[in-house]
Coordinates of C-alpha atoms in Angstrom, one line a residue:
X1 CA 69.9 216.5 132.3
X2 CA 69.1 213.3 134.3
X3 CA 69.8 210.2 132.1
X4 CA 67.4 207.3 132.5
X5 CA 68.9 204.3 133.6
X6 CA 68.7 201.4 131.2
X7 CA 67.0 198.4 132.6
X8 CA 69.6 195.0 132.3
X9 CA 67.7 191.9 131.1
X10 CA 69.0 188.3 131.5
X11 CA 69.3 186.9 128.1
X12 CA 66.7 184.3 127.6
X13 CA 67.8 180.5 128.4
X14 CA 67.8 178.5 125.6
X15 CA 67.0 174.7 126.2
X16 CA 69.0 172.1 124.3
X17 CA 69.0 168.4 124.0
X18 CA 71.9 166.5 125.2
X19 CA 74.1 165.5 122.1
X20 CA 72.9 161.5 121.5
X21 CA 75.8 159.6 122.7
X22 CA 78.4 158.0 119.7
X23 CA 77.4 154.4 120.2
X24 CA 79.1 153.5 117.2
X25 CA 82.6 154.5 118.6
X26 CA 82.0 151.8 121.2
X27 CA 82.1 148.4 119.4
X28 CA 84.2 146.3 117.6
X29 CA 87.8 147.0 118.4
X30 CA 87.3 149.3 120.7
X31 CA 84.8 147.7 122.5
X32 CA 86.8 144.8 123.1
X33 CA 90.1 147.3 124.1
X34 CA 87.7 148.8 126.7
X35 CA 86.5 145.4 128.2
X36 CA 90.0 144.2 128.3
X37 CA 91.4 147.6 130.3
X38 CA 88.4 146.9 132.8
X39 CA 88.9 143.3 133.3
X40 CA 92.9 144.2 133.6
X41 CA 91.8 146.8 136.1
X42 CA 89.7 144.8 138.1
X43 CA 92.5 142.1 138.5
X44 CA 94.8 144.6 140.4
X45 CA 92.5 145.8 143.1
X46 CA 93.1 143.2 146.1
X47 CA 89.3 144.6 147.4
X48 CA 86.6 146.7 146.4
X49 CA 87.5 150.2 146.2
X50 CA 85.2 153.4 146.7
X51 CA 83.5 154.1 144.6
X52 CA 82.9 150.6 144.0
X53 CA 83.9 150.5 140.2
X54 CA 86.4 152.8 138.4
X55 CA 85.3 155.1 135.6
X56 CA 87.1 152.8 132.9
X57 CA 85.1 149.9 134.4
X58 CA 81.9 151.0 134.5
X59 CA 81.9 152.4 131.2
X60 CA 83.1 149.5 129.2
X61 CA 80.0 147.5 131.2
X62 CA 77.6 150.5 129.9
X63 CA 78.5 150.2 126.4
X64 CA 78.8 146.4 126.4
X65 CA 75.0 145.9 127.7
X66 CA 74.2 148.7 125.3
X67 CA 75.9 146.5 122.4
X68 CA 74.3 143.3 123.6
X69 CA 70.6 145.0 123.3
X70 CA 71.4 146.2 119.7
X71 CA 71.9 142.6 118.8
X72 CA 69.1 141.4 121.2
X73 CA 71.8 139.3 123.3
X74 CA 70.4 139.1 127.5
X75 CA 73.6 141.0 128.5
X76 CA 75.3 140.1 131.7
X77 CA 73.6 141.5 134.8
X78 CA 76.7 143.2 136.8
X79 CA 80.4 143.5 136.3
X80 CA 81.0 140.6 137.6
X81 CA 78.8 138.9 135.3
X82 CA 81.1 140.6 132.6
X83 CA 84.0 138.9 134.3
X84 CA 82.3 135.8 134.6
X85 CA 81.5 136.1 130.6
X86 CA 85.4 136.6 129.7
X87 CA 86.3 133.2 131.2
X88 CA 83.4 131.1 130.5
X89 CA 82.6 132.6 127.2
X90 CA 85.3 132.3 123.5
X91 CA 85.4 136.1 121.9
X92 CA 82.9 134.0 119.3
X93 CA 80.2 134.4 121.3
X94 CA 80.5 138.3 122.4
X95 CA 78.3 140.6 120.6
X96 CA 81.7 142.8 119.5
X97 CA 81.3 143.1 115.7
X98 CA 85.1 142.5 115.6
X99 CA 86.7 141.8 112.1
X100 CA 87.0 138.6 110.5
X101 CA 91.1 138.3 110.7
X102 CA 91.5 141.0 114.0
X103 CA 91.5 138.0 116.6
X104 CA 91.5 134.5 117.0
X105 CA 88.0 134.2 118.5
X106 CA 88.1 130.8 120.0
X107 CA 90.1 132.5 123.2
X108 CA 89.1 133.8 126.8
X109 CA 90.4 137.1 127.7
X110 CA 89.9 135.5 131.0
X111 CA 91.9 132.4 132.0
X112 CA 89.2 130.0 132.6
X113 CA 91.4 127.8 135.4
X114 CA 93.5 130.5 137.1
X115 CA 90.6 133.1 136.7
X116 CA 93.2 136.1 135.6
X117 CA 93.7 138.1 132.3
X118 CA 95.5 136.1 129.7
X119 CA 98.2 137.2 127.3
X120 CA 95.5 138.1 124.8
X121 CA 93.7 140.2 127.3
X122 CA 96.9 142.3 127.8
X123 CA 97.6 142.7 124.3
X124 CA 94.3 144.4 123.9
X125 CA 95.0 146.5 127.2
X126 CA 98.0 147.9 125.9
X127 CA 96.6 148.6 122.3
X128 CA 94.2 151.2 124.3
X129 CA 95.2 154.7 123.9
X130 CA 95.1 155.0 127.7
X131 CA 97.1 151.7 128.8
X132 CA 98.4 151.4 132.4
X133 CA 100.4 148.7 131.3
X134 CA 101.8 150.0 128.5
X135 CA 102.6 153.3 130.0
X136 CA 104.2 151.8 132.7
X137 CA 106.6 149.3 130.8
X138 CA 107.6 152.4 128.5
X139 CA 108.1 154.8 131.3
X140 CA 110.4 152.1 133.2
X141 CA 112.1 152.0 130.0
X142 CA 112.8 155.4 129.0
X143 CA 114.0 155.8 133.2
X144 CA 116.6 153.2 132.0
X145 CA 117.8 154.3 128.6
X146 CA 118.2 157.9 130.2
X147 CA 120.5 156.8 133.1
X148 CA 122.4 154.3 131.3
X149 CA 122.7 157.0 128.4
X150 CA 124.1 159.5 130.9
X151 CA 126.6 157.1 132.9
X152 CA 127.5 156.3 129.3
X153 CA 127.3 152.5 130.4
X154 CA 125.2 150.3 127.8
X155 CA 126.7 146.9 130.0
X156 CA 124.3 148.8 132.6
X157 CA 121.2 148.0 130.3
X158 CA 122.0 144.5 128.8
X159 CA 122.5 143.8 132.4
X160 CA 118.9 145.2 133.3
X161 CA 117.3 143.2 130.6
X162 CA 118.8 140.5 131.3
X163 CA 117.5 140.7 135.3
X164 CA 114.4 141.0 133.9
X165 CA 114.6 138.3 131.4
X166 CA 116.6 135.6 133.8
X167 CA 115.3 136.4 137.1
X168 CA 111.4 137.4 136.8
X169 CA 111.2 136.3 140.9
X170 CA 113.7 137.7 143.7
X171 CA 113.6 137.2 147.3
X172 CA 113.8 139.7 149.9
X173 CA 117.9 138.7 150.4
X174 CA 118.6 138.4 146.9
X175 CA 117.1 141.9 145.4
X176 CA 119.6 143.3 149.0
X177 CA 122.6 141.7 147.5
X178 CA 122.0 142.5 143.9
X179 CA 124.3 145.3 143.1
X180 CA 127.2 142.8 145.1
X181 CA 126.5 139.9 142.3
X182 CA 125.9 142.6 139.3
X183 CA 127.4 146.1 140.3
X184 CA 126.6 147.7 136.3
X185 CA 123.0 147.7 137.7
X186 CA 124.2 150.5 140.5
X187 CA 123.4 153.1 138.5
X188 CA 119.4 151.7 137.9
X189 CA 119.0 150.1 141.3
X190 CA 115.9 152.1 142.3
X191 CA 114.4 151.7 138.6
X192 CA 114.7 148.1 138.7
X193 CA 113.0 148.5 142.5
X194 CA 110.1 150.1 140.9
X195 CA 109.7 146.7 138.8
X196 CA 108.9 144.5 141.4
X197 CA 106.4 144.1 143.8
X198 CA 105.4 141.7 146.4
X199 CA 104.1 138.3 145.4
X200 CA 100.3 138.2 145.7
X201 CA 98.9 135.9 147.9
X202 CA 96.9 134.1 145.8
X203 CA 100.5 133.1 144.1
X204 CA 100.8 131.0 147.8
X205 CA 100.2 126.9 147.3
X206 CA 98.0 125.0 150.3
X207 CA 101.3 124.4 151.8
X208 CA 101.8 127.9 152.4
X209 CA 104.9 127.6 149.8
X210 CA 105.1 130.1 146.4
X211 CA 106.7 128.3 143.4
X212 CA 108.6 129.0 140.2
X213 CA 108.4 127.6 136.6
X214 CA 111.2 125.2 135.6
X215 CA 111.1 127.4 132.4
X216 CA 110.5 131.0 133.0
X217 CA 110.9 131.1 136.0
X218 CA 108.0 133.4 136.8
X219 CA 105.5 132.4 140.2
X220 CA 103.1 130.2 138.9
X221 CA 99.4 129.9 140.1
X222 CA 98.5 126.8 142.3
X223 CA 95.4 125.1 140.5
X224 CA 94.4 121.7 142.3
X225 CA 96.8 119.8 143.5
X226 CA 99.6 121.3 140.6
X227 CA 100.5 124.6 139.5
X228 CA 100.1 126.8 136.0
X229 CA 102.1 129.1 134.6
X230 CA 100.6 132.3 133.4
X231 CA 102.8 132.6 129.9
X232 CA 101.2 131.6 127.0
X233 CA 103.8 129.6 126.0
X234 CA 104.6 127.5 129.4
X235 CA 100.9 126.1 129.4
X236 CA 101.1 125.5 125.4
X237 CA 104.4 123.3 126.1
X238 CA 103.1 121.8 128.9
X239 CA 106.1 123.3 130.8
X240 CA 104.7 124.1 134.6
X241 CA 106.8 121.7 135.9
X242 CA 107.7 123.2 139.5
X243 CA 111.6 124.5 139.5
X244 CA 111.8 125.5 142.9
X245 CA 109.7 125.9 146.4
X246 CA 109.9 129.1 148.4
X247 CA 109.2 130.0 151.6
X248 CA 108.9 133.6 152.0
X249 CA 109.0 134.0 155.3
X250 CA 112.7 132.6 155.2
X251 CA 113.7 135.0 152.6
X252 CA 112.8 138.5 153.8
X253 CA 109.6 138.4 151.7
X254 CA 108.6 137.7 147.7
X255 CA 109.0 139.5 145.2
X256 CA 107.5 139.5 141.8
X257 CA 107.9 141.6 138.3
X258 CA 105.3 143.5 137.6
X259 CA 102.7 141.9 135.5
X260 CA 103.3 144.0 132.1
X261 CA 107.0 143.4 132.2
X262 CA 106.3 139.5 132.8
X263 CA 104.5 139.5 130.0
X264 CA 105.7 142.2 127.3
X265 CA 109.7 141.8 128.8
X266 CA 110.2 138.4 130.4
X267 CA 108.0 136.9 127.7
X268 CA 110.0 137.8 124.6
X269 CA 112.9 137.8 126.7
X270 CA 112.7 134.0 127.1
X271 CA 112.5 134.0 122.8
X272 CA 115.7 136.5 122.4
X273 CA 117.7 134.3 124.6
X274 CA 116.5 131.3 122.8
X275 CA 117.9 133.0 119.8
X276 CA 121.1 134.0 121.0
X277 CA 122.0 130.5 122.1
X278 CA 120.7 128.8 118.7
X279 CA 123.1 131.6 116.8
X280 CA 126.1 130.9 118.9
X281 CA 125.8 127.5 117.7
X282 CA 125.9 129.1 114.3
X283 CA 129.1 130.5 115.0
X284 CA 127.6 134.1 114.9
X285 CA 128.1 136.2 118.7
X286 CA 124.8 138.3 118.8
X287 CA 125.2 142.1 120.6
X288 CA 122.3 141.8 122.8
X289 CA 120.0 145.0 123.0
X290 CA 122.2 147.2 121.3
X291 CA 122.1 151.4 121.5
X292 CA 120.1 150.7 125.0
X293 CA 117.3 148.6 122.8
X294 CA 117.4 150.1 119.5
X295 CA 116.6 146.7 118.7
X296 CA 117.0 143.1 120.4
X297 CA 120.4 141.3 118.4
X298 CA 122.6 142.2 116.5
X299 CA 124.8 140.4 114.3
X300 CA 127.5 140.3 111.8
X301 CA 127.9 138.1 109.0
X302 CA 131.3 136.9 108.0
X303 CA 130.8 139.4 104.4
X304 CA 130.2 142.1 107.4
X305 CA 126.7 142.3 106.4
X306 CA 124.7 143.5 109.7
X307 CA 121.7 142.1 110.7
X308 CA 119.0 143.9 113.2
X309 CA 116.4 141.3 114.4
X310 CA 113.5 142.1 116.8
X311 CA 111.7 139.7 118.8
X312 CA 108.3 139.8 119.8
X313 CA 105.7 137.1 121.6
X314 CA 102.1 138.3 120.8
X315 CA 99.3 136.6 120.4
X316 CA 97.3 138.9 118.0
X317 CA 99.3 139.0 114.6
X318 CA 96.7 142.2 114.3
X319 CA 97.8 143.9 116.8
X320 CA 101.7 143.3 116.2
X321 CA 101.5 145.0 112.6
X322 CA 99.2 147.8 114.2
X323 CA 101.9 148.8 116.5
X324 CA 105.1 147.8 114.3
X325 CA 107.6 151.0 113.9
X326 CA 110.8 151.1 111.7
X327 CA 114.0 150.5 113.4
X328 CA 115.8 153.1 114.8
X329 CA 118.6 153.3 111.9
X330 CA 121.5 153.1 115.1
X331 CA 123.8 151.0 115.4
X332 CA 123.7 151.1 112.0
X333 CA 122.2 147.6 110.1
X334 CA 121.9 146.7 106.2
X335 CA 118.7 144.3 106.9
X336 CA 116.0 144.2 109.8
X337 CA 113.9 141.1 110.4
X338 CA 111.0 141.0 112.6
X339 CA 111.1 137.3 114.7
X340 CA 108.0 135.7 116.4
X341 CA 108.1 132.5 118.0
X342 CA 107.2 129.1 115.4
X343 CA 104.8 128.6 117.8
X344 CA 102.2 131.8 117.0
X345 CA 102.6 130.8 113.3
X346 CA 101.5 127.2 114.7
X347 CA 98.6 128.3 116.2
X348 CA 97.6 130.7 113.6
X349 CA 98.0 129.7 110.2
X350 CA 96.9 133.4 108.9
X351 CA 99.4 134.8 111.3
X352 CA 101.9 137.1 108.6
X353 CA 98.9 137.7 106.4
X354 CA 97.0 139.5 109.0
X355 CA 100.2 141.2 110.3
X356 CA 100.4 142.4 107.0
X357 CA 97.2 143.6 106.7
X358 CA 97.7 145.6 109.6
X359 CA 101.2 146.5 109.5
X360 CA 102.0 150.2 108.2
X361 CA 103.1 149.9 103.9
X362 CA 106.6 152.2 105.1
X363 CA 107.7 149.7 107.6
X364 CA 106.7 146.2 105.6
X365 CA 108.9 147.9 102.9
X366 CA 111.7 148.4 105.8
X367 CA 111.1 145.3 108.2
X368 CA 110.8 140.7 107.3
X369 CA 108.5 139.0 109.8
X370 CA 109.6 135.6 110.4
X371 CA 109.0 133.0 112.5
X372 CA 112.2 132.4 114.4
X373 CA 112.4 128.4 112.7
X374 CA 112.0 130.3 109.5
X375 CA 115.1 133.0 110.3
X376 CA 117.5 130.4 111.3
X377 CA 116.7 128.5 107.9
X378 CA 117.0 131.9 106.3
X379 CA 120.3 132.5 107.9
X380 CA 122.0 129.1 107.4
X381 CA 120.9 129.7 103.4
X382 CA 122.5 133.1 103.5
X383 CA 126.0 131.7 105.2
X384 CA 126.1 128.8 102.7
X385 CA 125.5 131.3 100.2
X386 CA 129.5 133.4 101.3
X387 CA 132.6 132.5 100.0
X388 CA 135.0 131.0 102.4
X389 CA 132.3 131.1 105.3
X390 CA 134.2 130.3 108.8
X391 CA 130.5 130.1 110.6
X392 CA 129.0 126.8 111.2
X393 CA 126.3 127.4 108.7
X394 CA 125.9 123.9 107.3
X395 CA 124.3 123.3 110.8
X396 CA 120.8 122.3 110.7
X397 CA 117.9 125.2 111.4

């Protein structure tokens, strides 16, 4: 018997709207996070690309002029308008809806002179889930510990950080001859090439010259007929004073750290040095980046009480307590202190209350932030404090 052949029928199409997009995700905090990667972004591309904007840029100008019409603000017209906006126009006066205590909104993420991304602006890059900078600086990192780990040679990393600490600029001739002046870094010679890169052009003064900062040493940015230092705290000090001229085409070429380890390495760097020198006068011999960077110093009390201290220079108290982790528990430590410059606590009177705020209750339980003028007070108390004490701890903090 013949069977009939069943007929196949398409399924019907059924027609749905689009989900509405989460506008709310995109404001505040985040907001500003996104408009900080995309100004960061933009400052790295040396000419228009193709497409013209990246994804990251182009959406954080989408949702900005999107957040600017919710509160009835004429948004800015193009991306570079947005650019434009960051260095002409204080945090204050974006339509963000940030909270009261998460930034100081008097700043530019923009430097209004030099026309690049301030500190701040990076801060807010790396908070980002999706940070190029902070990817980068953890993934140099990590190359480190690993090789340093596995040639069993912790000299090999204090004498990376301190490269990256002391000398933030290297000429062609000196980055050929550096394993003859420092041979521990052998073994991370093509790690510590990945950190630098050539010096930018706009870097160059009208005389065709580049120059460093008499204090950190970095390039700084020619701006008239001087020069300004990108650092936060070299402009605050007033400390762009010129160290040296360079003519690159004397040298073999210019080279120049990468621009998240200037500012999340060299930065701090500049602070844990400070440190180091302040304690020796103490009497106290800090170990410098100890375990490969468990931490940044440690140091021994004459009672043998260990202290672990970690330095950081950022802006954003906010952001610090956000991102604040325990210690790692080696080499082992009986106190841990968390030390930011006097000068952040100068500029921001709220500074530990909204680190606080922010900062996870299982590592404020763990961890003492202190301004680094507080800590040395702290620690000539605690020496005066021991019984037959051979430091110099009647010196003044």
């Amino acid at each position: 018997m013949r069977q009939r052949r069943r007929s196949w029928r398409k399924p019907p199409v059924v027609i749905t709207s689009p989900p509405e997009p989460d506008l709310a995700a995109f404001t505040g905090v985040k907001l500003l996070r996104m408009v900080a990667t995309a100004l960061v972004d933009l400052s790295r591309r040396s000419r228009l690309p193709d497409p013209i904007y990246s994804d990251k840029v182009q959406k954080a100008y989408n949702h900005l002029v999107v957040q600017c019409l919710r509160h009835q603000v004429d948004p800015p017209p193009s991306v570079p308008d947005m650019a434009r906006w960051a260095a002409t126009r204080p945090l204050a006066e974006w339509p963000l809806d940030l909270p009261p205590d998460a930034e100081s909104l008097d700043e530019f993420l923009v430097d209004p002179v030099t026309k690049v991304p301030t500190q701040r602006c990076y801060e807010w890059e790396v908070a980002g889930p999706d940070a190029a900078a902070e990817l980068f600086e953890n993934e140099i990192i990590r190359q480190v510990f690993v090789q340093c780990e596995t040639a069993k040679s912790p000299q090999a990393y204090t004498a990376f950080r301190y490269l990256l600490v002391n000398r933030p600029v290297l000429t062609g001739l000196e980055m050929a001859s550096l394993i003859g002046e420092t041979p521990a870094l052998g073994i991370v010679l093509e790690t510590v090439k990945q950190c630098y890169e050539p010096a930018p052009a706009a870097f160059r003064g009208h005389d065709g010259l580049f120059a460093t900062c008499a204090r950190c040493k970095c390039l700084l940015k020619p701006l008239g007929a001087g020069w300004r230092c990108e650092l936060d705290r070299c402009r605050r000090e007033t400390y762009a004073a010129v160290e040296k001229h360079i003519d690159d085409r004397m040298t073999s070429g210019l080279l120049q750290l990468r621009a998240p380890l200037r500012l999340f390495i060299t930065g701090p760097g500049l602070a844990e040095v400070d440190l180091e020198e302040a304690l020796k006068k103490k009497g106290l011999v800090a170990e410098m980046w100890p375990g490969c960077d468990a931490y940044d110093l440690r140091i021994t009390l004459p009672n043998r009480q260990v202290w672990a201290i970690d330095v950081k220079d950022r802006a954003n108290p906010a952001l610090l307590g956000y991102g604040a982790t325990a210690f790692r528990r080696e080499p082992r430590y009986d106190t841990a202190f968390l030390v930011v410059p006097q000068y952040r606590f100068d500029d921001r009177e709220d500074y530990k209350r909204v680190f606080d705020h922010y900062c996870p209750p299982d590592v404020k339980r763990q961890v003492t932030l202190m301004s680094d003028n507080a800590f040395l007070r702290h620690l000539v108390r605690t020496l005066k404090r021991l019984p037959n004490s051979t430091s110099n701890g009647d010196a003044r903090a």
